[in-house]
PDB file of C-alpha atoms and ligand atoms in Angstrom:
ATOM      1  CA  UNK A  27      -0.157   0.019   0.209  1.00 84.00           C
ATOM      2  CA  UNK A  28       1.344   3.311  -0.643  1.00 92.00           C
ATOM      3  CA  UNK A  29       2.121   5.734   2.008  1.00 96.00           C
ATOM      4  CA  UNK A  30      -0.856   8.202   0.890  1.00 97.00           C
ATOM      5  CA  UNK A  31      -3.406   5.041   0.684  1.00 98.00           C
ATOM      6  CA  UNK A  32      -2.057   4.124   4.054  1.00 98.00           C
ATOM      7  CA  UNK A  33      -2.398   7.926   5.340  1.00 98.00           C
ATOM      8  CA  UNK A  34      -6.226   7.866   3.917  1.00 98.00           C
ATOM      9  CA  UNK A  35      -7.165   4.829   5.727  1.00 98.00           C
ATOM     10  CA  UNK A  36      -5.842   6.154   9.023  1.00 98.00           C
ATOM     11  CA  UNK A  37      -7.426   9.514   8.194  1.00 98.00           C
ATOM     12  CA  UNK A  38     -10.887   7.798   7.825  1.00 98.00           C
ATOM     13  CA  UNK A  39     -10.193   5.714  10.786  1.00 98.00           C
ATOM     14  CA  UNK A  40      -9.849   8.922  13.159  1.00 98.00           C
ATOM     15  CA  UNK A  41     -12.954  10.288  11.708  1.00 98.00           C
ATOM     16  CA  UNK A  42     -15.190   7.131  12.032  1.00 98.00           C
ATOM     17  CA  UNK A  43     -13.785   6.949  16.061  1.00 98.00           C
ATOM     18  CA  UNK A  44     -14.812  10.589  16.343  1.00 97.00           C
ATOM     19  CA  UNK A  45     -18.044  10.101  14.684  1.00 98.00           C
ATOM     20  CA  UNK A  46     -18.637   7.125  16.960  1.00 97.00           C
ATOM     21  CA  UNK A  47     -17.950   9.074  20.615  1.00 96.00           C
ATOM     22  CA  UNK A  48     -20.100  12.122  19.334  1.00 96.00           C
ATOM     23  CA  UNK A  49     -22.827   9.430  18.215  1.00 97.00           C
ATOM     24  CA  UNK A  50     -22.763  10.498  14.707  1.00 97.00           C
ATOM     25  CA  UNK A  51     -22.965   7.916  11.729  1.00 96.00           C
ATOM     26  CA  UNK A  52     -19.727   8.149   9.937  1.00 94.00           C
ATOM     27  CA  UNK A  53     -21.162   8.982   6.451  1.00 95.00           C
ATOM     28  CA  UNK A  54     -22.253  12.334   7.867  1.00 97.00           C
ATOM     29  CA  UNK A  55     -18.656  13.665   7.375  1.00 98.00           C
ATOM     30  CA  UNK A  56     -16.894  13.854   4.302  1.00 98.00           C
ATOM     31  CA  UNK A  57     -13.404  13.740   3.950  1.00 98.00           C
ATOM     32  CA  UNK A  58     -11.943  16.733   1.399  1.00 98.00           C
ATOM     33  CA  UNK A  59      -8.199  15.661   0.443  1.00 98.00           C
ATOM     34  CA  UNK A  60      -6.293  18.858   0.477  1.00 98.00           C
ATOM     35  CA  UNK A  61      -3.655  18.592  -2.509  1.00 98.00           C
ATOM     36  CA  UNK A  62      -2.033  21.965  -2.358  1.00 97.00           C
ATOM     37  CA  UNK A  63       1.650  21.993  -2.897  1.00 96.00           C
ATOM     38  CA  UNK A  64       1.465  18.192  -3.750  1.00 97.00           C
ATOM     39  CA  UNK A  65       1.588  17.187  -7.359  1.00 97.00           C
ATOM     40  CA  UNK A  66      -0.768  15.413  -9.738  1.00 97.00           C
ATOM     41  CA  UNK A  67       0.722  11.887  -9.312  1.00 97.00           C
ATOM     42  CA  UNK A  68      -0.248  12.525  -5.292  1.00 98.00           C
ATOM     43  CA  UNK A  69      -4.095  13.066  -6.121  1.00 98.00           C
ATOM     44  CA  UNK A  70      -3.903  10.203  -8.710  1.00 97.00           C
ATOM     45  CA  UNK A  71      -2.452   8.181  -5.801  1.00 97.00           C
ATOM     46  CA  UNK A  72      -5.319   8.951  -3.400  1.00 98.00           C
ATOM     47  CA  UNK A  73      -7.918   8.620  -6.119  1.00 98.00           C
ATOM     48  CA  UNK A  74      -6.510   5.380  -6.596  1.00 97.00           C
ATOM     49  CA  UNK A  75      -7.631   4.501  -2.820  1.00 97.00           C
ATOM     50  CA  UNK A  76     -11.055   5.654  -3.354  1.00 97.00           C
ATOM     51  CA  UNK A  77     -10.655   9.426  -2.492  1.00 98.00           C
ATOM     52  CA  UNK A  78     -12.800  11.661  -4.995  1.00 98.00           C
ATOM     53  CA  UNK A  79     -13.006  15.052  -3.355  1.00 98.00           C
ATOM     54  CA  UNK A  80      -9.953  17.360  -3.715  1.00 98.00           C
ATOM     55  CA  UNK A  81      -9.186  21.052  -2.012  1.00 98.00           C
ATOM     56  CA  UNK A  82      -6.884  23.819  -3.947  1.00 98.00           C
ATOM     57  CA  UNK A  83      -6.110  26.970  -2.337  1.00 97.00           C
ATOM     58  CA  UNK A  84      -4.165  28.511  -5.493  1.00 97.00           C
ATOM     59  CA  UNK A  85      -5.973  28.608  -8.414  1.00 98.00           C
ATOM     60  CA  UNK A  86      -3.002  28.441 -10.918  1.00 98.00           C
ATOM     61  CA  UNK A  87      -1.806  25.470  -9.261  1.00 98.00           C
ATOM     62  CA  UNK A  88      -5.271  24.098  -9.402  1.00 98.00           C
ATOM     63  CA  UNK A  89      -6.022  24.275 -12.928  1.00 98.00           C
ATOM     64  CA  UNK A  90      -2.384  23.138 -14.105  1.00 98.00           C
ATOM     65  CA  UNK A  91      -3.037  19.833 -11.643  1.00 98.00           C
ATOM     66  CA  UNK A  92      -6.586  19.291 -13.071  1.00 98.00           C
ATOM     67  CA  UNK A  93      -5.116  19.387 -16.417  1.00 98.00           C
ATOM     68  CA  UNK A  94      -2.691  17.327 -15.528  1.00 98.00           C
ATOM     69  CA  UNK A  95      -4.726  14.550 -13.887  1.00 98.00           C
ATOM     70  CA  UNK A  96      -6.849  14.576 -17.257  1.00 97.00           C
ATOM     71  CA  UNK A  97      -3.601  14.012 -19.200  1.00 98.00           C
ATOM     72  CA  UNK A  98      -2.496  11.152 -17.024  1.00 97.00           C
ATOM     73  CA  UNK A  99      -5.772   9.439 -16.216  1.00 96.00           C
ATOM     74  CA  UNK A 100      -8.401  10.561 -18.736  1.00 96.00           C
ATOM     75  CA  UNK A 101     -11.298   8.794 -17.509  1.00 94.00           C
ATOM     76  CA  UNK A 102     -10.770  10.570 -13.915  1.00 93.00           C
ATOM     77  CA  UNK A 103     -13.739  11.694 -12.449  1.00 93.00           C
ATOM     78  CA  UNK A 104     -12.992  14.091  -9.448  1.00 98.00           C
ATOM     79  CA  UNK A 105     -14.642  16.650  -7.593  1.00 98.00           C
ATOM     80  CA  UNK A 106     -12.532  20.050  -6.901  1.00 98.00           C
ATOM     81  CA  UNK A 107     -13.294  22.231  -4.083  1.00 98.00           C
ATOM     82  CA  UNK A 108     -11.814  25.639  -3.879  1.00 98.00           C
ATOM     83  CA  UNK A 109     -10.685  26.601  -0.614  1.00 98.00           C
ATOM     84  CA  UNK A 110      -8.011  29.510  -1.018  1.00 97.00           C
ATOM     85  CA  UNK A 111      -8.472  33.597  -0.988  1.00 97.00           C
ATOM     86  CA  UNK A 112     -10.561  34.757  -4.046  1.00 97.00           C
ATOM     87  CA  UNK A 113      -9.395  37.717  -6.042  1.00 95.00           C
ATOM     88  CA  UNK A 114     -12.055  39.072  -7.929  1.00 94.00           C
ATOM     89  CA  UNK A 115     -10.627  38.985 -11.486  1.00 96.00           C
ATOM     90  CA  UNK A 116     -10.142  35.294 -10.795  1.00 96.00           C
ATOM     91  CA  UNK A 117     -13.634  34.360 -10.515  1.00 98.00           C
ATOM     92  CA  UNK A 118     -14.121  33.107 -13.834  1.00 98.00           C
ATOM     93  CA  UNK A 119     -11.692  30.414 -13.859  1.00 98.00           C
ATOM     94  CA  UNK A 120     -13.170  29.340 -10.603  1.00 98.00           C
ATOM     95  CA  UNK A 121     -16.644  29.091 -11.582  1.00 98.00           C
ATOM     96  CA  UNK A 122     -16.189  27.051 -14.357  1.00 98.00           C
ATOM     97  CA  UNK A 123     -13.611  24.546 -13.110  1.00 98.00           C
ATOM     98  CA  UNK A 124     -14.593  23.751  -9.461  1.00 98.00           C
ATOM     99  CA  UNK A 125     -17.726  22.063  -8.195  1.00 98.00           C
ATOM    100  CA  UNK A 126     -17.446  23.664  -4.728  1.00 98.00           C
ATOM    101  CA  UNK A 127     -15.962  27.434  -3.317  1.00 98.00           C
ATOM    102  CA  UNK A 128     -15.620  27.188   0.409  1.00 98.00           C
ATOM    103  CA  UNK A 129     -14.377  31.075   0.608  1.00 98.00           C
ATOM    104  CA  UNK A 130     -16.865  33.281  -0.260  1.00 98.00           C
ATOM    105  CA  UNK A 131     -16.433  36.306   2.312  1.00 98.00           C
ATOM    106  CA  UNK A 132     -18.247  39.486   0.150  1.00 97.00           C
ATOM    107  CA  UNK A 133     -21.470  39.585  -1.835  1.00 98.00           C
ATOM    108  CA  UNK A 134     -19.209  40.849  -5.122  1.00 98.00           C
ATOM    109  CA  UNK A 135     -17.655  37.607  -5.280  1.00 98.00           C
ATOM    110  CA  UNK A 136     -20.550  35.817  -5.013  1.00 98.00           C
ATOM    111  CA  UNK A 137     -22.454  37.798  -7.797  1.00 98.00           C
ATOM    112  CA  UNK A 138     -19.302  37.507 -10.136  1.00 98.00           C
ATOM    113  CA  UNK A 139     -19.304  33.668  -9.281  1.00 98.00           C
ATOM    114  CA  UNK A 140     -23.149  33.278  -9.652  1.00 98.00           C
ATOM    115  CA  UNK A 141     -22.864  34.964 -13.226  1.00 98.00           C
ATOM    116  CA  UNK A 142     -19.914  33.194 -14.427  1.00 98.00           C
ATOM    117  CA  UNK A 143     -21.006  29.748 -13.592  1.00 98.00           C
ATOM    118  CA  UNK A 144     -21.520  28.108 -16.705  1.00 98.00           C
ATOM    119  CA  UNK A 145     -25.021  27.104 -16.814  1.00 96.00           C
ATOM    120  CA  UNK A 146     -24.348  23.131 -18.153  1.00 97.00           C
ATOM    121  CA  UNK A 147     -22.685  22.566 -14.949  1.00 97.00           C
ATOM    122  CA  UNK A 148     -25.506  23.384 -12.622  1.00 98.00           C
ATOM    123  CA  UNK A 149     -25.118  25.599  -9.391  1.00 98.00           C
ATOM    124  CA  UNK A 150     -22.050  25.811  -7.870  1.00 98.00           C
ATOM    125  CA  UNK A 151     -21.935  24.889  -4.232  1.00 98.00           C
ATOM    126  CA  UNK A 152     -20.662  27.336  -1.808  1.00 98.00           C
ATOM    127  CA  UNK A 153     -19.750  27.931   1.707  1.00 98.00           C
ATOM    128  CA  UNK A 154     -19.526  31.363   3.369  1.00 98.00           C
ATOM    129  CA  UNK A 155     -16.104  31.677   5.207  1.00 98.00           C
ATOM    130  CA  UNK A 156     -16.480  33.043   8.566  1.00 98.00           C
ATOM    131  CA  UNK A 157     -14.078  34.907  10.697  1.00 96.00           C
ATOM    132  CA  UNK A 158     -14.445  33.516  14.448  1.00 93.00           C
ATOM    133  CA  UNK A 159     -11.508  34.464  15.546  1.00 83.00           C
ATOM    134  CA  UNK A 160     -11.579  38.287  15.135  1.00 75.00           C
ATOM    135  CA  UNK A 161      -8.875  40.213  15.120  1.00 71.00           C
ATOM    136  CA  UNK A 162      -6.461  37.241  15.094  1.00 69.00           C
ATOM    137  CA  UNK A 163      -7.546  36.392  11.269  1.00 72.00           C
ATOM    138  CA  UNK A 164      -8.289  38.915   8.604  1.00 79.00           C
ATOM    139  CA  UNK A 165      -9.935  36.328   6.382  1.00 91.00           C
ATOM    140  CA  UNK A 166     -14.048  35.591   6.501  1.00 96.00           C
ATOM    141  CA  UNK A 167     -17.315  37.540   7.059  1.00 97.00           C
ATOM    142  CA  UNK A 168     -17.717  39.058  10.413  1.00 96.00           C
ATOM    143  CA  UNK A 169     -20.196  37.184  12.195  1.00 96.00           C
ATOM    144  CA  UNK A 170     -22.048  40.472  12.286  1.00 95.00           C
ATOM    145  CA  UNK A 171     -22.475  40.776   8.367  1.00 96.00           C
ATOM    146  CA  UNK A 172     -23.153  37.058   8.218  1.00 98.00           C
ATOM    147  CA  UNK A 173     -26.886  36.813   8.284  1.00 98.00           C
ATOM    148  CA  UNK A 174     -27.367  39.865   5.497  1.00 98.00           C
ATOM    149  CA  UNK A 175     -24.993  38.181   3.210  1.00 98.00           C
ATOM    150  CA  UNK A 176     -26.115  34.630   3.740  1.00 98.00           C
ATOM    151  CA  UNK A 177     -29.688  35.792   2.775  1.00 98.00           C
ATOM    152  CA  UNK A 178     -28.071  37.713  -0.313  1.00 98.00           C
ATOM    153  CA  UNK A 179     -25.835  34.905  -1.406  1.00 98.00           C
ATOM    154  CA  UNK A 180     -28.789  32.309  -1.157  1.00 98.00           C
ATOM    155  CA  UNK A 181     -30.806  34.576  -3.602  1.00 98.00           C
ATOM    156  CA  UNK A 182     -28.351  33.972  -6.254  1.00 98.00           C
ATOM    157  CA  UNK A 183     -29.458  31.991  -9.436  1.00 97.00           C
ATOM    158  CA  UNK A 184     -26.491  29.867 -10.344  1.00 98.00           C
ATOM    159  CA  UNK A 185     -25.030  29.531  -6.781  1.00 98.00           C
ATOM    160  CA  UNK A 186     -26.386  27.008  -3.935  1.00 98.00           C
ATOM    161  CA  UNK A 187     -25.590  28.004  -0.461  1.00 98.00           C
ATOM    162  CA  UNK A 188     -24.606  25.258   1.091  1.00 98.00           C
ATOM    163  CA  UNK A 189     -23.256  26.397   4.658  1.00 98.00           C
ATOM    164  CA  UNK A 190     -20.534  27.984   6.408  1.00 98.00           C
ATOM    165  CA  UNK A 191     -16.567  27.518   6.547  1.00 98.00           C
ATOM    166  CA  UNK A 192     -14.001  28.722   9.184  1.00 97.00           C
ATOM    167  CA  UNK A 193     -10.174  28.186  10.066  1.00 96.00           C
ATOM    168  CA  UNK A 194      -9.771  28.996  13.607  1.00 94.00           C
ATOM    169  CA  UNK A 195      -6.567  30.552  15.347  1.00 91.00           C
ATOM    170  CA  UNK A 196      -4.564  27.458  15.540  1.00 91.00           C
ATOM    171  CA  UNK A 197      -4.528  26.030  19.164  1.00 93.00           C
ATOM    172  CA  UNK A 198      -3.368  22.320  20.622  1.00 95.00           C
ATOM    173  CA  UNK A 199      -5.781  22.896  23.278  1.00 96.00           C
ATOM    174  CA  UNK A 200      -8.673  20.630  22.264  1.00 95.00           C
ATOM    175  CA  UNK A 201     -11.176  22.702  24.385  1.00 97.00           C
ATOM    176  CA  UNK A 202     -10.059  26.009  22.457  1.00 96.00           C
ATOM    177  CA  UNK A 203     -10.977  24.427  19.280  1.00 96.00           C
ATOM    178  CA  UNK A 204     -14.256  22.859  20.187  1.00 97.00           C
ATOM    179  CA  UNK A 205     -15.148  26.306  21.217  1.00 97.00           C
ATOM    180  CA  UNK A 206     -14.375  27.586  18.092  1.00 96.00           C
ATOM    181  CA  UNK A 207     -16.151  24.935  16.358  1.00 97.00           C
ATOM    182  CA  UNK A 208     -19.336  24.942  18.376  1.00 98.00           C
ATOM    183  CA  UNK A 209     -19.230  29.108  17.448  1.00 97.00           C
ATOM    184  CA  UNK A 210     -19.707  28.208  13.725  1.00 98.00           C
ATOM    185  CA  UNK A 211     -22.290  25.712  14.433  1.00 98.00           C
ATOM    186  CA  UNK A 212     -24.225  28.200  16.429  1.00 98.00           C
ATOM    187  CA  UNK A 213     -24.024  30.692  13.708  1.00 98.00           C
ATOM    188  CA  UNK A 214     -25.304  27.883  10.992  1.00 98.00           C
ATOM    189  CA  UNK A 215     -28.196  26.760  13.091  1.00 98.00           C
ATOM    190  CA  UNK A 216     -29.514  30.432  13.341  1.00 98.00           C
ATOM    191  CA  UNK A 217     -29.271  30.760   9.832  1.00 98.00           C
ATOM    192  CA  UNK A 218     -31.402  27.496   9.569  1.00 98.00           C
ATOM    193  CA  UNK A 219     -33.769  28.675  12.044  1.00 98.00           C
ATOM    194  CA  UNK A 220     -34.212  31.727   9.797  1.00 96.00           C
ATOM    195  CA  UNK A 221     -35.477  29.317   7.150  1.00 97.00           C
ATOM    196  CA  UNK A 222     -31.927  29.035   5.109  1.00 98.00           C
ATOM    197  CA  UNK A 223     -31.554  25.427   3.604  1.00 97.00           C
ATOM    198  CA  UNK A 224     -28.250  24.831   4.927  1.00 98.00           C
ATOM    199  CA  UNK A 225     -26.351  21.321   5.217  1.00 98.00           C
ATOM    200  CA  UNK A 226     -22.462  21.892   5.441  1.00 98.00           C
ATOM    201  CA  UNK A 227     -20.265  22.914   8.256  1.00 98.00           C
ATOM    202  CA  UNK A 228     -16.620  22.875   6.281  1.00 98.00           C
ATOM    203  CA  UNK A 229     -14.922  22.827   9.427  1.00 98.00           C
ATOM    204  CA  UNK A 230     -11.508  21.034  10.800  1.00 98.00           C
ATOM    205  CA  UNK A 231      -8.055  20.454   9.827  1.00 98.00           C
ATOM    206  CA  UNK A 232      -5.154  17.714  10.224  1.00 97.00           C
ATOM    207  CA  UNK A 233      -4.573  19.416  13.716  1.00 96.00           C
ATOM    208  CA  UNK A 234      -8.050  19.877  14.754  1.00 97.00           C
ATOM    209  CA  UNK A 235     -10.301  17.356  12.906  1.00 97.00           C
ATOM    210  CA  UNK A 236     -11.486  15.403  16.255  1.00 97.00           C
ATOM    211  CA  UNK A 237     -12.810  18.616  17.657  1.00 98.00           C
ATOM    212  CA  UNK A 238     -14.484  19.375  14.488  1.00 98.00           C
ATOM    213  CA  UNK A 239     -16.371  15.941  14.377  1.00 98.00           C
ATOM    214  CA  UNK A 240     -17.481  16.330  17.953  1.00 98.00           C
ATOM    215  CA  UNK A 241     -19.000  19.883  17.015  1.00 98.00           C
ATOM    216  CA  UNK A 242     -20.786  18.992  14.067  1.00 98.00           C
ATOM    217  CA  UNK A 243     -18.171  19.307  10.852  1.00 98.00           C
ATOM    218  CA  UNK A 244     -19.983  17.790   7.648  1.00 98.00           C
ATOM    219  CA  UNK A 245     -16.695  18.350   5.534  1.00 98.00           C
ATOM    220  CA  UNK A 246     -13.291  18.395   7.112  1.00 98.00           C
ATOM    221  CA  UNK A 247     -10.147  19.521   5.163  1.00 98.00           C
ATOM    222  CA  UNK A 248      -7.442  17.310   5.554  1.00 98.00           C
ATOM    223  CA  UNK A 249      -3.760  18.064   3.756  1.00 98.00           C
ATOM    224  CA  UNK A 250      -0.815  17.258   5.784  1.00 97.00           C
ATOM    225  CA  UNK A 251      -2.463  13.998   7.433  1.00 98.00           C
ATOM    226  CA  UNK A 252      -2.954  12.896   4.053  1.00 98.00           C
ATOM    227  CA  UNK A 253      -0.124  13.862   1.754  1.00 98.00           C
ATOM    228  CA  UNK A 254       2.500  14.796   4.108  1.00 95.00           C
ATOM    229  CA  UNK A 255       4.276  17.906   5.309  1.00 91.00           C
ATOM    230  CA  UNK A 256       4.231  20.678   3.033  1.00 88.00           C
ATOM    231  CA  UNK A 257       7.517  21.918   2.233  1.00 75.00           C
ATOM    232  CA  UNK A 258       6.446  25.638   0.632  1.00 67.00           C
ATOM    233  CA  UNK A 259       3.506  27.563   0.303  1.00 63.00           C
TER     234      UNK A 259
HETATM  235  C1  PLP B  10      -4.116  23.774   3.680  1.00 71.21           C
HETATM  236  C2  PLP B  10      -5.404  24.058   4.329  1.00 71.21           C
HETATM  237  C3  PLP B  10      -6.033  22.933   5.009  1.00 71.21           C
HETATM  238  C4  PLP B  10      -5.410  21.784   5.410  1.00 71.21           C
HETATM  239  O1  PLP B  10      -4.318  21.898   6.103  1.00 71.21           O
HETATM  240  P1  PLP B  10      -3.597  20.571   7.009  1.00 71.21           P
HETATM  241  O2  PLP B  10      -3.417  21.147   8.019  1.00 71.21           O
HETATM  242  O3  PLP B  10      -2.570  20.222   5.932  1.00 71.21           O
HETATM  243  O4  PLP B  10      -4.620  19.405   7.046  1.00 71.21           O
HETATM  244  C5  PLP B  10      -7.617  22.784   5.068  1.00 71.21           C
HETATM  245  N1  PLP B  10      -7.940  24.000   4.777  1.00 71.21           N
HETATM  246  C6  PLP B  10      -7.591  25.177   4.273  1.00 71.21           C
HETATM  247  C7  PLP B  10      -8.149  26.257   4.014  1.00 71.21           C
HETATM  248  C8  PLP B  10      -6.385  25.079   3.814  1.00 71.21           C
HETATM  249  O5  PLP B  10      -5.590  26.002   3.539  1.00 71.21           O
END
């Protein structure tokens, strides 16, 4: 078995154990393999081990990798998620090459993604990134602006607002990890109570996977635990 296949198995087992101790079904949590900085060959190795959903942070790197994957394995059917910062002049290739975007934080970007989404691909699945760490982070919509932004994004025709995403301040303290994720879940539940049909909480990375699953994550975004240490970013 390749190292990537063994790592995937270990991550799946961790997710399974975290689900079991939270009283959740294992299939309530999807694994997004974050392949940033790793080559197309690593994606294909993960694919051979059964992984289908991949996350990329950098647009050009992601597009190059998709092309290389298609060249090496023309029948590969993968689902690509964009999880990096979005510049407004780069929305068109994101809208036409990805199935999900986890990092929408302003209306203007959402409007452009909706306008530029090719109709034949169906709606683009969206998470709004929320800044739950306050001053510690510059990324994400503030909790105050979230309700209005969510209503506006949900109304755009070629997008499907699925839920919320956050990258909390890194900490090894599991209680602190859980507190941050619980906060995102509370925001998610509040939007649902207002009538938005959301089903996705994108939270949890290699270092805080268990806490995220315990607090209700439905997509965990895992990079280094699958592909190894990143040597550059
Ligand atoms: C890099 C990255 C991940 C994966 O991080 P790991 O710690 O390697 O698991 C998840 N989400 C986002 C937004 C990232 O940029």
